[in-house]
Coordinates of C-alpha atoms in Angstrom, one line a residue:
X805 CA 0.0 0.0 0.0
X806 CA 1.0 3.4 -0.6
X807 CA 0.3 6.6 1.5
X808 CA 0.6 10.0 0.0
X809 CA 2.9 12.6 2.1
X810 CA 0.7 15.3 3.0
X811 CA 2.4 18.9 1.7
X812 CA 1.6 21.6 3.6
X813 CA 1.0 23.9 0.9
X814 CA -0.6 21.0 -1.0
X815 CA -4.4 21.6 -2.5
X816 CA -7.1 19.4 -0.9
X817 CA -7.9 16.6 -2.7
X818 CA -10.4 13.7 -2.1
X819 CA -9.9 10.4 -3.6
X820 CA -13.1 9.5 -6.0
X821 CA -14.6 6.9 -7.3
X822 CA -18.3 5.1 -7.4
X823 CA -19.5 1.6 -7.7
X824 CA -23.2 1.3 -5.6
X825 CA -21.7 3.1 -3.0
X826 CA -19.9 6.3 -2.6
X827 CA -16.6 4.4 -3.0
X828 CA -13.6 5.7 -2.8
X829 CA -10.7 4.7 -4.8
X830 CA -8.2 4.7 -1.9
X831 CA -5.0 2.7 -1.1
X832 CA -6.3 0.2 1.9
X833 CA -6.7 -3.9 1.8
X834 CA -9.8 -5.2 3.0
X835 CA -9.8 -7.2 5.1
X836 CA -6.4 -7.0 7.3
X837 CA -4.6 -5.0 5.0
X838 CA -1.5 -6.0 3.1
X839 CA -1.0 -9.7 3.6
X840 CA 2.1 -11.3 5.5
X841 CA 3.8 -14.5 4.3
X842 CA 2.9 -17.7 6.9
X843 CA 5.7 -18.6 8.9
X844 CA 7.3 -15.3 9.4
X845 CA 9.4 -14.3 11.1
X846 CA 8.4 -12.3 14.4
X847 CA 8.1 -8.5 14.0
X848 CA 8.3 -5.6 16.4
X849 CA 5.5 -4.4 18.3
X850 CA 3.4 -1.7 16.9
X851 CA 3.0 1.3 19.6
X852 CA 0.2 3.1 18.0
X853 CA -1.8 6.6 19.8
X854 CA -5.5 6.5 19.0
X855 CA -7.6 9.7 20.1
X856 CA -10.9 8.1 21.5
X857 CA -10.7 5.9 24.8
X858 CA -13.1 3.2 25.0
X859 CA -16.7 4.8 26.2
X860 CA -18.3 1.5 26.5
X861 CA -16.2 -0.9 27.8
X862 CA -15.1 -2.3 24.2
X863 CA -19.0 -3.0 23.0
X864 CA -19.1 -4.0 19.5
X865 CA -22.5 -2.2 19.3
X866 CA -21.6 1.3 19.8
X867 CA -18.7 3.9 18.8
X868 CA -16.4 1.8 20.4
X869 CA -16.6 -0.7 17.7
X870 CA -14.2 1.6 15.2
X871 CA -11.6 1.1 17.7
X872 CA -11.6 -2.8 17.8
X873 CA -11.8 -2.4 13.9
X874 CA -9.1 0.0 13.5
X875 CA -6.5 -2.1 15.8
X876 CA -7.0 -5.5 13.5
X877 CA -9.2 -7.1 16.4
X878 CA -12.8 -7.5 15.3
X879 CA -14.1 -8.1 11.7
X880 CA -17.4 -8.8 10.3
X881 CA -18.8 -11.2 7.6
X882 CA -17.9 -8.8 4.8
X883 CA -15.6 -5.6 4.2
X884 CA -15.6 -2.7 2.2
X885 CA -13.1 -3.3 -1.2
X886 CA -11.5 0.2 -2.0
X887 CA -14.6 1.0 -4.5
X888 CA -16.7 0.2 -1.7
X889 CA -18.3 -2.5 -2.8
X890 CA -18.6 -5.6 -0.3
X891 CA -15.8 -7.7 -0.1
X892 CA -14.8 -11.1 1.4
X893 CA -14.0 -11.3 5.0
X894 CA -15.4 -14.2 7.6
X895 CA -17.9 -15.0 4.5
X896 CA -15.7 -16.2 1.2
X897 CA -18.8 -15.8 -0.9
X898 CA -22.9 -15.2 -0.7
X899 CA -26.4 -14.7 -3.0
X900 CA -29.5 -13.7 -2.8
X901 CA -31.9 -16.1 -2.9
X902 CA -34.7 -13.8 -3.0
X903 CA -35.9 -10.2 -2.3
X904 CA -35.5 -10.8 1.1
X905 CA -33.1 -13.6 1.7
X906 CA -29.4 -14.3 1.0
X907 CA -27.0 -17.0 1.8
X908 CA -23.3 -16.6 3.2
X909 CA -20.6 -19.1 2.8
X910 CA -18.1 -19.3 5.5
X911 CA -14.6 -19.4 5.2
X912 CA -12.4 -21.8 7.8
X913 CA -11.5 -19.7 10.9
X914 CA -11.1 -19.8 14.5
X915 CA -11.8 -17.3 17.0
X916 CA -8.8 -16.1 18.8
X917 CA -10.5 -18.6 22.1
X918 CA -9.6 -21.5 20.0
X919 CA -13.0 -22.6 18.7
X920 CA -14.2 -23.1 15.4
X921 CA -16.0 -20.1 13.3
X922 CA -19.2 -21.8 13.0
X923 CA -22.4 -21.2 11.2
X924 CA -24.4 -21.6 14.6
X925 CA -21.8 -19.2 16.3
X926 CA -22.2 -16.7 13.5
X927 CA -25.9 -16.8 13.5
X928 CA -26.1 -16.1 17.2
X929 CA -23.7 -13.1 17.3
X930 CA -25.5 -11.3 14.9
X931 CA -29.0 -12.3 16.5
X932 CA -27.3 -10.6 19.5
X933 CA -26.3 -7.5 17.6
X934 CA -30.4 -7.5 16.7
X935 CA -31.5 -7.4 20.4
X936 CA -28.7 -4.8 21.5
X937 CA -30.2 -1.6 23.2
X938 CA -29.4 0.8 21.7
X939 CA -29.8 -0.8 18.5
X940 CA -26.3 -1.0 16.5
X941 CA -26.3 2.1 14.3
X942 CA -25.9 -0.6 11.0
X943 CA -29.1 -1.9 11.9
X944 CA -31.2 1.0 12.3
X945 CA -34.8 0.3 10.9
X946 CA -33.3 -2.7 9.5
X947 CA -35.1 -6.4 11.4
X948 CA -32.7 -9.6 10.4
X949 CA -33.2 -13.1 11.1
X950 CA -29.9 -15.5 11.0
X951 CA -30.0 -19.3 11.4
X952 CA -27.7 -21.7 10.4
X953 CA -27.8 -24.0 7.2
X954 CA -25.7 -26.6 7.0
X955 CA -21.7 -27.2 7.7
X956 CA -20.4 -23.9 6.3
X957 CA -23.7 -21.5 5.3
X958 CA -25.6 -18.8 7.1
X959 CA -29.1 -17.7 5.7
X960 CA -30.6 -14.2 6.6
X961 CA -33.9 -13.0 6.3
X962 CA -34.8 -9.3 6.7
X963 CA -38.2 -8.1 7.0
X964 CA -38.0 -6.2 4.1
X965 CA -36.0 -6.2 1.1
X966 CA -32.7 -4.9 1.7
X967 CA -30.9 -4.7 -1.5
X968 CA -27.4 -3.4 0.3
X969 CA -27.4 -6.4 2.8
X970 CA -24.0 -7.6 2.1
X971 CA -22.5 -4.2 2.5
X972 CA -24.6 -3.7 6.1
X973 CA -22.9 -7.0 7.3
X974 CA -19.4 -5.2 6.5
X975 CA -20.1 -2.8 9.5
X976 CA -17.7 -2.7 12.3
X977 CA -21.0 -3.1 14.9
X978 CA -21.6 -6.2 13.2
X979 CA -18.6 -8.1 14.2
X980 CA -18.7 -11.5 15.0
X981 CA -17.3 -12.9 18.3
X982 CA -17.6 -16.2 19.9
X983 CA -19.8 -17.5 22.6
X984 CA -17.7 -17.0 25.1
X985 CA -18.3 -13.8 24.4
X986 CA -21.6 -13.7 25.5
X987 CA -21.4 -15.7 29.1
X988 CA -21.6 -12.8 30.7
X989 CA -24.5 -10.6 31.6
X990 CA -24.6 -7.3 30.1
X991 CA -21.9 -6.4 27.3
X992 CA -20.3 -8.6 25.0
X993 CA -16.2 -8.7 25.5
X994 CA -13.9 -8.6 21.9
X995 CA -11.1 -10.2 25.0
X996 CA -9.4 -13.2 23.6
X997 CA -13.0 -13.7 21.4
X998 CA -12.6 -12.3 18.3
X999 CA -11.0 -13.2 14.9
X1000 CA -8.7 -11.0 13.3
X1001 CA -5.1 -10.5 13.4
X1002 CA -4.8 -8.9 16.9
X1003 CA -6.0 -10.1 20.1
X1004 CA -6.5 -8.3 23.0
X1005 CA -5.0 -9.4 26.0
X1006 CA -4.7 -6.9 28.7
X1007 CA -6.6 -3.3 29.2
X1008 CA -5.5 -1.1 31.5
X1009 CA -7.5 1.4 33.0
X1010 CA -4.7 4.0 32.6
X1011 CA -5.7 4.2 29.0
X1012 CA -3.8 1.7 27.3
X1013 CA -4.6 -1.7 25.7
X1014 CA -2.2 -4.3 25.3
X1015 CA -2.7 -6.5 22.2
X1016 CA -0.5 -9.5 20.9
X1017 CA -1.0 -11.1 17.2
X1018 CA -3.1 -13.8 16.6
X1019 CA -0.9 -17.1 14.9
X1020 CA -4.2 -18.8 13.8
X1021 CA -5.7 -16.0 11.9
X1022 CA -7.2 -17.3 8.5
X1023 CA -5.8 -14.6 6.6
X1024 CA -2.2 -15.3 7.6
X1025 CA -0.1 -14.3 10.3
X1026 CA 0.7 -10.5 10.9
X1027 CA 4.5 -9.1 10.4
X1028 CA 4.0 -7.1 13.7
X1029 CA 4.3 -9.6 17.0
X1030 CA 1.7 -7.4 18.9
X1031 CA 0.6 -3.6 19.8
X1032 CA 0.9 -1.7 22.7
X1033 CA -2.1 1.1 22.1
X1034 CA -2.6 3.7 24.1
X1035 CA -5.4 6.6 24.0
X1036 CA -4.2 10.1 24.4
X1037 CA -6.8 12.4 23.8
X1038 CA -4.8 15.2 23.3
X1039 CA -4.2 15.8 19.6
X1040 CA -0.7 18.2 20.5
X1041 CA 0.4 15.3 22.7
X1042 CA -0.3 12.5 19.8
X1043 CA 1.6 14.8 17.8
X1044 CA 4.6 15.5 20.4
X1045 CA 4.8 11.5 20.5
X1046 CA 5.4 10.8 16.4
X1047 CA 7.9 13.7 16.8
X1048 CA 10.0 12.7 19.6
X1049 CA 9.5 8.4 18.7
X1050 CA 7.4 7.3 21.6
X1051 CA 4.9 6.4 18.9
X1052 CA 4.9 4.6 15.6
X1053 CA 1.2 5.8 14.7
X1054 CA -0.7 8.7 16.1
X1055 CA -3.8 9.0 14.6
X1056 CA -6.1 12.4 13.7
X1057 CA -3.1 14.6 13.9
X1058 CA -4.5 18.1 14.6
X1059 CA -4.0 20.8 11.4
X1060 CA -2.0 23.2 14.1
X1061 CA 0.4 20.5 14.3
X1062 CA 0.7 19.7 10.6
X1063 CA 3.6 21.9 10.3
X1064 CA 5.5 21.0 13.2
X1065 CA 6.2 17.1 12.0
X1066 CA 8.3 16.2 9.7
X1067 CA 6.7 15.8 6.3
X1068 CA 7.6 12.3 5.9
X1069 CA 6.2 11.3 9.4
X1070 CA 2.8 13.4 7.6
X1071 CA 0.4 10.8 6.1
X1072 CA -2.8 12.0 4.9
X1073 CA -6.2 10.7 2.8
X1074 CA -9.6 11.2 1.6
X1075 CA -12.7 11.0 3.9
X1076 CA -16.2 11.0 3.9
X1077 CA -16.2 12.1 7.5
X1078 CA -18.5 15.8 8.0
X1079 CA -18.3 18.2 11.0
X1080 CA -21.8 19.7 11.7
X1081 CA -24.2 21.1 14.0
X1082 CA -26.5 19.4 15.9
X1083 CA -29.9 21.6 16.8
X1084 CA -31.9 19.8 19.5
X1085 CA -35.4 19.6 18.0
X1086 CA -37.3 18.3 20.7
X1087 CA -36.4 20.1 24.0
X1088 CA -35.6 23.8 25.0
X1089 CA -35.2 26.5 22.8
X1090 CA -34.9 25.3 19.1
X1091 CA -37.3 23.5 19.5
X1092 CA -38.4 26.2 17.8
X1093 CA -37.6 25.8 13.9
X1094 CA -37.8 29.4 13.7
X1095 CA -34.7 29.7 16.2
X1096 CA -32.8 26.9 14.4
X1097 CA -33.6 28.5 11.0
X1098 CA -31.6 31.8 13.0
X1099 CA -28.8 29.8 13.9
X1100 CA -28.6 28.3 10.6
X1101 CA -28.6 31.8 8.9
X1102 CA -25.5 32.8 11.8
X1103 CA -23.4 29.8 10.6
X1104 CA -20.6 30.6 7.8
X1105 CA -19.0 27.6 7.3
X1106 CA -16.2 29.2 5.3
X1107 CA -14.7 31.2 8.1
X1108 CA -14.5 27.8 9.9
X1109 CA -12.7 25.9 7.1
X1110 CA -10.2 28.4 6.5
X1111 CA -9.8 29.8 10.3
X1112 CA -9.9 26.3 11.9
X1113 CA -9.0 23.8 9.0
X1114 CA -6.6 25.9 7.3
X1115 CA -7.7 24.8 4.3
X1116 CA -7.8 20.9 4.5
X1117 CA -11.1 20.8 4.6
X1118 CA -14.4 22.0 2.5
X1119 CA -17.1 23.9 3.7
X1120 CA -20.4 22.0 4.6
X1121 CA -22.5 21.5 1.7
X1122 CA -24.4 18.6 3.0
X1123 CA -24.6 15.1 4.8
X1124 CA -22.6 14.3 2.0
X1125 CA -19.2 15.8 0.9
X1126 CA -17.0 16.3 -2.2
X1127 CA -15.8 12.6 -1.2
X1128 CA -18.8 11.3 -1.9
X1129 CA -18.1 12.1 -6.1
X1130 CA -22.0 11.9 -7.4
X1131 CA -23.9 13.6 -4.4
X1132 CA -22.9 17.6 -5.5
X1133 CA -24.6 16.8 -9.1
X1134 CA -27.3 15.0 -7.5
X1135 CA -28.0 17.5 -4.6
X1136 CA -31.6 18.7 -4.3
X1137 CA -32.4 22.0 -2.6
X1138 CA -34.0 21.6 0.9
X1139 CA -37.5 23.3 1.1
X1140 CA -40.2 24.2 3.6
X1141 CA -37.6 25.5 6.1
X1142 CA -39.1 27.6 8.5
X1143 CA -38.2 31.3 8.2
X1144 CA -35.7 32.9 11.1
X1145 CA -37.0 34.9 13.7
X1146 CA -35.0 37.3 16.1
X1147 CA -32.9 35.0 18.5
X1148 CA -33.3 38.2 21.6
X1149 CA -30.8 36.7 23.4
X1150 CA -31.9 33.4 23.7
X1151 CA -30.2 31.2 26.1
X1152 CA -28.6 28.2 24.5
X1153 CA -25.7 25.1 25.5
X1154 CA -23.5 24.6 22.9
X1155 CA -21.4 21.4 23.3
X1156 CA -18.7 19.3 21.8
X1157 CA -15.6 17.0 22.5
X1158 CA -11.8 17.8 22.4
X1159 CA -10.5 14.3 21.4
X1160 CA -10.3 16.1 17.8
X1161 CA -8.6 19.1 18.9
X1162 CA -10.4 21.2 15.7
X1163 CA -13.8 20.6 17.1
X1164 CA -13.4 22.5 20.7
X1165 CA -11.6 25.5 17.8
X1166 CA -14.7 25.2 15.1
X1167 CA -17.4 25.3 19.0
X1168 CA -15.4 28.9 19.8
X1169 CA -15.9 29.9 16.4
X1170 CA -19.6 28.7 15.7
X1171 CA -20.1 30.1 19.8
X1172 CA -19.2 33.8 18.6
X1173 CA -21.3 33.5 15.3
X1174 CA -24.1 32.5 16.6
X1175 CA -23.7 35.0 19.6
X1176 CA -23.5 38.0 16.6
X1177 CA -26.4 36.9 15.6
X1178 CA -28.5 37.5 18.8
X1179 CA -28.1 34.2 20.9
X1180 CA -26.6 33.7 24.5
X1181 CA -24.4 30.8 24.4
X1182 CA -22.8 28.7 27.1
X1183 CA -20.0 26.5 25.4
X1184 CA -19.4 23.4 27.5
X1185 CA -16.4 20.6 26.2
X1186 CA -15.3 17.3 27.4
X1187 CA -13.8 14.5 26.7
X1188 CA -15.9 12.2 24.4
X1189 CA -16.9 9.4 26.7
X1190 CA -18.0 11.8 29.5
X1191 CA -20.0 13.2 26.6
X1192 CA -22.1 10.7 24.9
X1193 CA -24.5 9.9 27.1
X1194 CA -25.5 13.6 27.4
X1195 CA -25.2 14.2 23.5
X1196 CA -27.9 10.9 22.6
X1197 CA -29.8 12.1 25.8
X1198 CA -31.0 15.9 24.5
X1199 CA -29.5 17.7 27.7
X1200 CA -28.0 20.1 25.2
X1201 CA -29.1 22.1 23.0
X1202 CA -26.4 22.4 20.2
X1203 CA -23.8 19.8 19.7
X1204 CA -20.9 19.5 17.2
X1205 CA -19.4 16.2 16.4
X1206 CA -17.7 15.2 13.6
X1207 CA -19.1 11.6 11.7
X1208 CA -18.1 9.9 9.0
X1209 CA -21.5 9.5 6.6
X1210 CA -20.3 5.5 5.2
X1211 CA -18.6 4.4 8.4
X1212 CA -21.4 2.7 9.9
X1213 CA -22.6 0.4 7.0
X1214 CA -21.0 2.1 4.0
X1215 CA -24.0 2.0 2.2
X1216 CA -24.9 6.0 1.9
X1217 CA -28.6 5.5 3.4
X1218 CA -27.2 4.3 6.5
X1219 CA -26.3 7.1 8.0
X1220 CA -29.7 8.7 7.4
X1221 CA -31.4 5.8 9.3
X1222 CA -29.5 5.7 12.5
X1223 CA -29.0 9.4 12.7
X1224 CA -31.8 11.6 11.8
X1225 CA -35.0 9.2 11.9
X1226 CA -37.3 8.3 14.9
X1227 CA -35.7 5.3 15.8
X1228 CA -32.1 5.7 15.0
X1229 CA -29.6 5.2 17.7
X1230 CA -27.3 8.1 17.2
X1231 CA -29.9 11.1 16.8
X1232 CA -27.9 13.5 18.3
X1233 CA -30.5 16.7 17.2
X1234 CA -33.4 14.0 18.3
X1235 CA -35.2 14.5 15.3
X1236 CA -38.4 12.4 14.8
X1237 CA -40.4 13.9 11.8
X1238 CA -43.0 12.1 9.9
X1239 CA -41.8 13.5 5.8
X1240 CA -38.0 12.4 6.9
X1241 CA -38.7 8.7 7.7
X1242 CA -40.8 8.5 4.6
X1243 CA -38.2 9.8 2.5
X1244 CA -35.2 7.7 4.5
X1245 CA -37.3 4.6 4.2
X1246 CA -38.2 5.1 0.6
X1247 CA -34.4 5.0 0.4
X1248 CA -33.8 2.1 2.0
X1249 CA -36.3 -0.1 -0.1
X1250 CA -34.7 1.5 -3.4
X1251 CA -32.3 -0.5 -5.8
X1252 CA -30.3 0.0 -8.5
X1253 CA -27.1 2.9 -8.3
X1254 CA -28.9 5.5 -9.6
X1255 CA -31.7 5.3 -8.3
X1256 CA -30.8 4.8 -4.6
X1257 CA -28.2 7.4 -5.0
X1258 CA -31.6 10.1 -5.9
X1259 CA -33.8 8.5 -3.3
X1260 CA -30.5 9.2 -0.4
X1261 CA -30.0 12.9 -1.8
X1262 CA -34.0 13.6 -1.8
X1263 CA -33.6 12.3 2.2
X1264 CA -30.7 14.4 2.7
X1265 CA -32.9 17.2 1.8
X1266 CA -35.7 16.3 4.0
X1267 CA -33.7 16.4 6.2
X1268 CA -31.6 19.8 5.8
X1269 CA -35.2 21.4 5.6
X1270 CA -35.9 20.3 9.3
X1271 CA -32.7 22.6 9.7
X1272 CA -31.9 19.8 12.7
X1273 CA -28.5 19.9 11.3
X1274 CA -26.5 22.5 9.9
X1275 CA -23.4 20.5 7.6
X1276 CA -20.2 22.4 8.8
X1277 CA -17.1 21.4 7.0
X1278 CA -16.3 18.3 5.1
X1279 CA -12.6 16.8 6.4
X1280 CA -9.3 14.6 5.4
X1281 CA -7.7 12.1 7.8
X1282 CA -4.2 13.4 9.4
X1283 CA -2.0 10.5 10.9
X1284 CA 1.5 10.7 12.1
X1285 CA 3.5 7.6 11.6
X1286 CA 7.3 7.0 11.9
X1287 CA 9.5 6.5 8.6
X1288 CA 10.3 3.3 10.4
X1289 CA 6.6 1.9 9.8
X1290 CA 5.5 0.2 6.0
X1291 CA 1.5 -0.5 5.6
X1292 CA -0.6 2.1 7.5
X1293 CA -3.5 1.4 6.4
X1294 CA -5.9 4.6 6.3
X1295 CA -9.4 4.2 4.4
X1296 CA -11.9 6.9 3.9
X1297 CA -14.2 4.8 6.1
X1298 CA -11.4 5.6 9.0
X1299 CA -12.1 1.6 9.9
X1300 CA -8.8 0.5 9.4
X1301 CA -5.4 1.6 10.6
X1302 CA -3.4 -1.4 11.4
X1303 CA -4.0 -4.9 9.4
X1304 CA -1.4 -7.9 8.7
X1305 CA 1.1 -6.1 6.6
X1306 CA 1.8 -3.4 9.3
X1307 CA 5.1 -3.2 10.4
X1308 CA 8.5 -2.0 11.6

């Protein structure tokens, strides 16, 4: 794999390309990354800096999940190929049988406890992902039924068609652990149960996670012996570590710090991730579409992209970004926003975390905006698992986060479902409105490229006329890693980092 050095004075520049999906044509291996020759011999350890601690003790179901994905410990049926397309991962092959019904071949595997990959242990982790509250963001609005059939095949039956099934399955919150996993009450454990390269064998409560490499994993043993991961939230600290070598790989490198690394420890690539502005539209003030249509108005996104992002970034145009190649020519104009009234100094919380060190930066600069315009805002920031809770839970009424629109399933209707419908698990502006789940679920029962890529745009616009979210700035992923290290692997899904051919 290759990794473009990011110039400073470089142009942005997304990586494009389309198959069903928004896929990206970017350099990363799905699944594992670059392959490693069996037999090996044993590499060094891996000391990687990630910039989220875990919020949920390691749940597969929540955000959490990118983290177990990103280290080479979990993996689902299916990835995502660099076109976005689904690929091969735990399943070598699959059809559909039928509107509603498709069949997955398994290949041979064992989970890192020792035990067989099975089709009855398959079938019962993801019948557990189904019955996890909140419901896994890849399954929002989505009801699955997975039994067994036979030695080596899994059959699943949704309730309705769902023509993007095998690219759902590719999610990280779908990962597939063994029973053991599941003995205990309460939260699954990835410890010593899952089945990629890595295995987790020791968590500290410091913030770091020991993890060594896993001999028996099907797609052949990994160059690096193990990592030693630790979580430093603090983007100038992550940075201070790649420059002085108490790191190998930092990841999401904050844009002050570009300059002050070395350009060839300066990795950077594509994303579909989006900053915006979460307007709570069910309690306190705005409530009020009126109010939210006013701090809509306030927000100029460009003064953010070039004040905060310094430029590696575009200004919010949508759910979707320039990444996402077809959705500018497909964009339709939102309509029946409600027209802005006089904020009158109208108390409001704005929130957001400081694991991405831009994000407390873009809060300051959104705060003072919206305060010209008329509202009184109190500006609170933590870290982003003494956040969450709060966030999902309405007790503020702004919030800025930054999310990645294909992480979840890759499929682009996915992150319409989970995040801006009734039912979805990671409504952060709470919005429940009767035309946007028509619209999202009229999306979700569309096939064909072209047609579910109109159906996702005319949701997205839904959507922007509720004014629940206000698109920010579209990004690119900044990582830090040594000249010593070969096979980063950075995807514009951000669900990979380290895979087999990772190494020093």
């Amino acid at each position: 794999m290759q990794v473009r050095v990011l110039s400073i004075k470089s142009p942005f520049r997304f990586l494009a390309a389309l198959v069903l999906v928004p896929g990206l044509a970017g350099c990363f291996a799905s699944p594992g990354g670059e392959s490693s020759s069996d037999g090996g011999p044993s590499g060094s350890r891996l000391r990687v800096a990630l910039a989220f601690p875990p919020a949920e003790n390691f749940s597969p179901y929540g955000a959490d999940a990118t983290l177990l994905s990103r280290l080479g410990v979990t993996e689902g049926l299916t990835a995502l190929d660099a076109n976005g397309a689904a690929a091969p991962a735990l399943a070598e092959s699959w059809r559909r049988e039928n509107d509603r019904t498709w069949r997955f071949t398994l290949r041979e595997a064992t989970f890192q406890d020792g035990t067989d990959v099975t089709p009855s242990a398959v079938a019962d982790a993801l019948t557990r992902a189904t019955k996890a509250k909140p419901v896994p963001a890849a399954l929002a609005g989505v009801t699955l039924d997975a039994e067994a059939d036979g030695s080596r095949g899994i059959r699943i039956t949704t309730a309705a068609a769902d023509p993007v099934l095998p690219m759902r399955l590719s999610s990280p919150n779908l990962a597939i652990l063994s029973p053991k996993a599941y003995e205990r009450q309460g939260t699954p454990t990835p410890v010593g149960t899952a089945t990629g390269p890595f295995e987790i064998t020791e968590v500290s409560s410091g913030g770091s996670a020991t993890l060594d490499r896993f001999d028996d994993y099907w797609g052949g043993r990994a160059q690096a012996s193990g990592i030693d991961a630790r979580f430093v939230k603090d983007g100038t600290a992550r940075a201070n570590a790649v420059r002085t070598g108490d790191v190998d790989i930092a990841e999401a490198i904050p844009v002050a710090q570009a300059a002050t690394l070395d350009k060839a420890t300066l990795k950077e690539a594509g994303t579909t991730r989006t900053t915006s502005l979460h307007l709570n539209t069910t309690t306190g003030p705005l409530k009020d579409p009126k109010l939210r249509a006013a701090a809509r108005a306030a927000v100029d996104s460009s003064a953010i992209v070039k004040g905060v992002f310094e430029g590696y970034a575009d200004p919010g145009a949508g759910i979707y970004g320039p990444a996402v190649t077809w959705a500018e020519s497909k964009r339709v104009k939102p309509t029946g926003r409600a027209g802005a009234t006089r904020p009158d100094g109208t108390r409001i919380t704005l929130a957001t975390y400081d694991n991405r060190p831009e994000l407390p930066e873009v809060a300051q600069v959104v705060q003072q905006q919206l305060e010209k315009a008329g509202f009184t805002v109190k500006l609170e920031v933590r870290e982003y698992s003494r956040l969450e809770s709060d966030a999902l839970a309405g007790k503020f009424d702004a919030f800025i986060g930054a999310r990645n629109s294909l992480l979840d399933t890759g499929d682009p209707v996915g992150v319409l479902a989970s995040d801006y419908t009734c039912d979805g698990g990671y409504n952060l502006a709470r919005l429940c409105d009767k035309n946007v789940d028509r619209a999202v679920e009229k999306a979700d029962r569309t096939d064909g490229t072209g047609e579910r890529q109109d159906a996702a745009m005319a949701a997205e616009a839904a959507i922007l006329g509720t004014d629940a979210v206000v698109p920010l700035a579209h990004q690119q992923i900044i990582a830090g890693v040594s000249t010593k290290v070969r096979g980063v692997v950075l995807d514009p899904y951000e669900r990979t980092l380290v895979g087999t051919g990772t190494r020093r």
